[in-house]
Amino acid sequence: MVQQTDPSLAAPPAVIVIFGAAGDLTKRKLIPALFNLASQQLLSEHIAMVGIDRVEMDSVAYRQTLSEEIASFVGEGFDPSLWEANIGKAYYMPGDFRDAQSYARLKTFLAEVDREQGTPGNYLFYLATPPSFFGVIATELGRAGLAEESEGHWRHLIIEKPFGRDLQSARALNATLHESFSEHQIYRIDHYLGKETVQNIMAYRFGNGTVEPIWNHRYIDHVQITVAESLGVEDRASYYEEAGALRDMIANHLLAVLSVVAMEPPNSFEADAIRDEQIKVLKAIQPFDAEQVLSDTVRGQYGEGVLGNGDHVHAYRDEPDIADDSATETYVAMKLMIDSWRWAGVPFYLRTGKRMPGRYSEIVIQYRHAPNMMFRGALERRRDIGPNQLVLRIQPDEGISMEFNAKVPGTAFNVSRVCMDFDYDDYFDESTTASGYETLIYDCLCGDATLFKRADNIEVCWELVQPILDVWHALPPRSFPNYPACSWGPEEADELLARDGHHWRMVPGCSR
C-alpha cells in the first residue's frame, strides 16, 4: 500500500495496457494516478503504457492529447519536466475490442514496446470500458495467448465495477473470466478500498490496544455508514437508469466498507487472510426475505430542490435522457444484522444517495450509553449529553473524531459533549490522500491483492442484494419522487432508525 517515496519500493517493470484509453476514466483518474506514482518514485524506470480504443490515432497524437489535458487533472502537484521525461513511454494502438485481429496486433505491438522500453513481458491489462466488454476482452486476451504466465512473466487483469448487475450475471462474468485467467490474476477494483481512511480502519482497529477490546456488541450500540453525493446523475444517465443506487453503491462500495469495519482480526496482513475474514462477515449477514425487504429497506428518488446558493435543480425524472416515469432509485437506506458473536444484536445502518446536501462519506460507531445515575442533575440541565461516538471520515476531510462528554468549566457540575479530532492534512503530506487509484494500481503491479475483491466476495454481495432487487422489481415504487434534491433523503429513512430509538448523525453544518 502506497505510503512512502523510497525508490527501492518501485513497482516491478511492466507494460500497463488500458482498454478504453480515450475514455473519461483514463484521462481523469488513471493517467493522473500513474503520474503521481512516478512523482513518488514508485514506478520502475522500465515502465510503459499502451492505450487501446476505437479512436483512430497514433502514439504521437495520443501523447499530444494527454499532454493537453493532464495538468488540469493533476492540479497543483503537476511537474511539467517530470511529464516530459515520461510521456515518451505512452503508446497508442487503435483497435476494436470485439475483433480477434486487434489482439493479434496488440501482441505484436507489446513485443515491440518491450524491446524499446526494456520491459520484460509483464502486462497489466486495465479494462476501463463499459462492463459489456469485460468478458469479451478477457476471452480474446486468452485466445491471443496474452493471459498465459510463463518464464516468470505475470499477467494481471483489472476490471472496474459493476461486477455484474445481479447474482446470475455476476456468476456468469466470473465463469467467463476464469476461462482465460486464474483467480490470482484477476483484480476487481473498488476505488473506495484504496482510500487511505478506509485502509486506516484496519490500522486503527488492530494497531491500538484501546480500540479492539471494545469493538463489539458489549460496547457498541449500532453502526452507521453514509455515502452522500451532492451531484445528480450528471452525464451517466444511460448507466444509472440501468443500475440505480442499490447496484451502483450498496452492492459494491458500502458492503465493502462494512466488511472492513466488521471483520475479525486476520492472522496476517496477507491478501487472502484479510479477504477470508471479510467474506466471513458478509456470509454472516442475515439474508432478507420479502417481508424484511419491505420493513428494513428504503428507496428514494430525488425531486426538484434548491442548492445552498439558491440555485434551482431539476428532479431526477427531468434530467436529460431519463424517462418521465423512471422507477430508478437514487437513494437507498437499509438495516443489516450480522449473526456473529462480535456483532450479536448490533444493527448496521447503510445509506447512500444523490442530490444530498453535500459530498460526505463517513462511518459512525455509536457506543452504548454509560450509566448516568450520578449525572442525573446535569442531564436535567443539559440535553446534549449523549453516548460516545467515533466518526471515521472517508471524504471530503479524511480523518477520525471521537465525541465524548466532559465537565463544563465553572462551579456548577455541568457536562457537555466535546470532540477530539484527527485530520490527515494536519499530520501527513497530501500525497497520502490521493484518489485511491494510485494505491490500487501500485498494488496490482506488485501482485498484492489485499484491497481487491475475490470472486466469492462478489457473489456473496449479490446474494444479499438479490432479494431486494426481486421485491423492488415486483413492487414498483408509487411515491417517486419522494425526497427533494439537496435534502437527506425520504422520511422513511429516518423512521427506519427511529423504530429502534436511533437517528442518523447529522453532518455538521447541514440540516435535514
PDB file of N, CA and C in Angstrom, residues 145-179:
ATOM      1  N   GLY A 145      -3.203 -15.642 -26.382  1.00  0.00           N
ATOM      2  CA  GLY A 145      -2.055 -16.074 -25.603  1.00  0.00           C
ATOM      3  C   GLY A 145      -1.495 -15.009 -24.686  1.00  0.00           C
ATOM      4  N   LEU A 146      -2.251 -13.929 -24.481  1.00  0.00           N
ATOM      5  CA  LEU A 146      -1.768 -12.817 -23.662  1.00  0.00           C
ATOM      6  C   LEU A 146      -2.095 -12.983 -22.183  1.00  0.00           C
ATOM      7  N   ALA A 147      -2.887 -13.992 -21.840  1.00  0.00           N
ATOM      8  CA  ALA A 147      -3.206 -14.227 -20.426  1.00  0.00           C
ATOM      9  C   ALA A 147      -2.269 -15.244 -19.794  1.00  0.00           C
ATOM     10  N   GLU A 148      -1.490 -15.920 -20.611  1.00  0.00           N
ATOM     11  CA  GLU A 148      -0.644 -17.010 -20.118  1.00  0.00           C
ATOM     12  C   GLU A 148       0.580 -16.478 -19.385  1.00  0.00           C
ATOM     13  N   GLU A 149       0.828 -17.017 -18.213  1.00  0.00           N
ATOM     14  CA  GLU A 149       2.012 -16.657 -17.432  1.00  0.00           C
ATOM     15  C   GLU A 149       3.061 -17.762 -17.587  1.00  0.00           C
ATOM     16  N   SER A 150       4.229 -17.385 -18.052  1.00  0.00           N
ATOM     17  CA  SER A 150       5.294 -18.358 -18.242  1.00  0.00           C
ATOM     18  C   SER A 150       6.649 -17.671 -18.130  1.00  0.00           C
ATOM     19  N   GLU A 151       7.684 -18.428 -17.853  1.00  0.00           N
ATOM     20  CA  GLU A 151       9.058 -17.932 -17.766  1.00  0.00           C
ATOM     21  C   GLU A 151       9.187 -16.760 -16.800  1.00  0.00           C
ATOM     22  N   GLY A 152       8.396 -16.811 -15.709  1.00  0.00           N
ATOM     23  CA  GLY A 152       8.496 -15.775 -14.701  1.00  0.00           C
ATOM     24  C   GLY A 152       7.749 -14.497 -15.009  1.00  0.00           C
ATOM     25  N   HIS A 153       7.047 -14.442 -16.138  1.00  0.00           N
ATOM     26  CA  HIS A 153       6.281 -13.255 -16.505  1.00  0.00           C
ATOM     27  C   HIS A 153       4.871 -13.341 -15.924  1.00  0.00           C
ATOM     28  N   TRP A 154       4.336 -12.217 -15.443  1.00  0.00           N
ATOM     29  CA  TRP A 154       2.980 -12.223 -14.913  1.00  0.00           C
ATOM     30  C   TRP A 154       2.044 -11.453 -15.821  1.00  0.00           C
ATOM     31  N   ARG A 155       0.774 -11.780 -15.741  1.00  0.00           N
ATOM     32  CA  ARG A 155      -0.293 -11.103 -16.494  1.00  0.00           C
ATOM     33  C   ARG A 155      -1.442 -10.845 -15.521  1.00  0.00           C
ATOM     34  N   HIS A 156      -1.733  -9.583 -15.259  1.00  0.00           N
ATOM     35  CA  HIS A 156      -2.794  -9.212 -14.323  1.00  0.00           C
ATOM     36  C   HIS A 156      -3.906  -8.486 -15.069  1.00  0.00           C
ATOM     37  N   LEU A 157      -5.135  -8.709 -14.626  1.00  0.00           N
ATOM     38  CA  LEU A 157      -6.317  -8.121 -15.256  1.00  0.00           C
ATOM     39  C   LEU A 157      -7.093  -7.315 -14.222  1.00  0.00           C
ATOM     40  N   ILE A 158      -7.256  -6.007 -14.460  1.00  0.00           N
ATOM     41  CA  ILE A 158      -8.069  -5.164 -13.585  1.00  0.00           C
ATOM     42  C   ILE A 158      -9.392  -4.871 -14.270  1.00  0.00           C
ATOM     43  N   ILE A 159     -10.489  -5.109 -13.548  1.00  0.00           N
ATOM     44  CA  ILE A 159     -11.801  -4.706 -14.071  1.00  0.00           C
ATOM     45  C   ILE A 159     -12.468  -3.789 -13.056  1.00  0.00           C
ATOM     46  N   GLU A 160     -13.208  -2.829 -13.578  1.00  0.00           N
ATOM     47  CA  GLU A 160     -13.950  -1.864 -12.772  1.00  0.00           C
ATOM     48  C   GLU A 160     -15.342  -2.401 -12.481  1.00  0.00           C
ATOM     49  N   LYS A 161     -15.992  -1.829 -11.469  1.00  0.00           N
ATOM     50  CA  LYS A 161     -17.390  -2.152 -11.231  1.00  0.00           C
ATOM     51  C   LYS A 161     -18.229  -1.569 -12.366  1.00  0.00           C
ATOM     52  N   PRO A 162     -19.430  -2.084 -12.609  1.00  0.00           N
ATOM     53  CA  PRO A 162     -20.106  -3.113 -11.823  1.00  0.00           C
ATOM     54  C   PRO A 162     -19.672  -4.516 -12.227  1.00  0.00           C
ATOM     55  N   PHE A 163     -19.564  -5.386 -11.232  1.00  0.00           N
ATOM     56  CA  PHE A 163     -19.211  -6.776 -11.477  1.00  0.00           C
ATOM     57  C   PHE A 163     -20.515  -7.564 -11.625  1.00  0.00           C
ATOM     58  N   GLY A 164     -21.166  -7.387 -12.764  1.00  0.00           N
ATOM     59  CA  GLY A 164     -22.491  -7.948 -12.966  1.00  0.00           C
ATOM     60  C   GLY A 164     -23.551  -6.963 -12.508  1.00  0.00           C
ATOM     61  N   ARG A 165     -24.818  -7.289 -12.803  1.00  0.00           N
ATOM     62  CA  ARG A 165     -25.923  -6.428 -12.375  1.00  0.00           C
ATOM     63  C   ARG A 165     -26.920  -7.184 -11.490  1.00  0.00           C
ATOM     64  N   ASP A 166     -26.651  -8.474 -11.269  1.00  0.00           N
ATOM     65  CA  ASP A 166     -27.427  -9.294 -10.345  1.00  0.00           C
ATOM     66  C   ASP A 166     -26.614 -10.565 -10.093  1.00  0.00           C
ATOM     67  N   LEU A 167     -27.158 -11.464  -9.287  1.00  0.00           N
ATOM     68  CA  LEU A 167     -26.401 -12.657  -8.919  1.00  0.00           C
ATOM     69  C   LEU A 167     -26.081 -13.517 -10.126  1.00  0.00           C
ATOM     70  N   GLN A 168     -27.054 -13.705 -11.012  1.00  0.00           N
ATOM     71  CA  GLN A 168     -26.848 -14.564 -12.173  1.00  0.00           C
ATOM     72  C   GLN A 168     -25.758 -14.018 -13.089  1.00  0.00           C
ATOM     73  N   SER A 169     -25.800 -12.720 -13.382  1.00  0.00           N
ATOM     74  CA  SER A 169     -24.804 -12.134 -14.285  1.00  0.00           C
ATOM     75  C   SER A 169     -23.426 -12.082 -13.644  1.00  0.00           C
ATOM     76  N   ALA A 170     -23.364 -11.900 -12.322  1.00  0.00           N
ATOM     77  CA  ALA A 170     -22.074 -11.889 -11.633  1.00  0.00           C
ATOM     78  C   ALA A 170     -21.419 -13.272 -11.714  1.00  0.00           C
ATOM     79  N   ARG A 171     -22.209 -14.304 -11.502  1.00  0.00           N
ATOM     80  CA  ARG A 171     -21.664 -15.659 -11.615  1.00  0.00           C
ATOM     81  C   ARG A 171     -21.209 -15.945 -13.041  1.00  0.00           C
ATOM     82  N   ALA A 172     -21.979 -15.486 -14.003  1.00  0.00           N
ATOM     83  CA  ALA A 172     -21.618 -15.712 -15.404  1.00  0.00           C
ATOM     84  C   ALA A 172     -20.324 -14.980 -15.754  1.00  0.00           C
ATOM     85  N   LEU A 173     -20.181 -13.744 -15.263  1.00  0.00           N
ATOM     86  CA  LEU A 173     -18.958 -12.988 -15.535  1.00  0.00           C
ATOM     87  C   LEU A 173     -17.743 -13.665 -14.910  1.00  0.00           C
ATOM     88  N   ASN A 174     -17.876 -14.098 -13.664  1.00  0.00           N
ATOM     89  CA  ASN A 174     -16.761 -14.795 -13.026  1.00  0.00           C
ATOM     90  C   ASN A 174     -16.373 -16.046 -13.807  1.00  0.00           C
ATOM     91  N   ALA A 175     -17.362 -16.796 -14.260  1.00  0.00           N
ATOM     92  CA  ALA A 175     -17.082 -18.011 -15.022  1.00  0.00           C
ATOM     93  C   ALA A 175     -16.343 -17.689 -16.318  1.00  0.00           C
ATOM     94  N   THR A 176     -16.750 -16.624 -16.989  1.00  0.00           N
ATOM     95  CA  THR A 176     -16.091 -16.221 -18.242  1.00  0.00           C
ATOM     96  C   THR A 176     -14.652 -15.785 -17.990  1.00  0.00           C
ATOM     97  N   LEU A 177     -14.445 -14.991 -16.961  1.00  0.00           N
ATOM     98  CA  LEU A 177     -13.090 -14.534 -16.641  1.00  0.00           C
ATOM     99  C   LEU A 177     -12.177 -15.716 -16.336  1.00  0.00           C
ATOM    100  N   HIS A 178     -12.721 -16.700 -15.617  1.00  0.00           N
ATOM    101  CA  HIS A 178     -11.913 -17.842 -15.199  1.00  0.00           C
ATOM    102  C   HIS A 178     -11.588 -18.792 -16.349  1.00  0.00           C
ATOM    103  N   GLU A 179     -12.246 -18.643 -17.480  1.00  0.00           N
ATOM    104  CA  GLU A 179     -11.897 -19.452 -18.647  1.00  0.00           C
ATOM    105  C   GLU A 179     -10.536 -19.069 -19.204  1.00  0.00           C
TER     106      GLU A 179
END
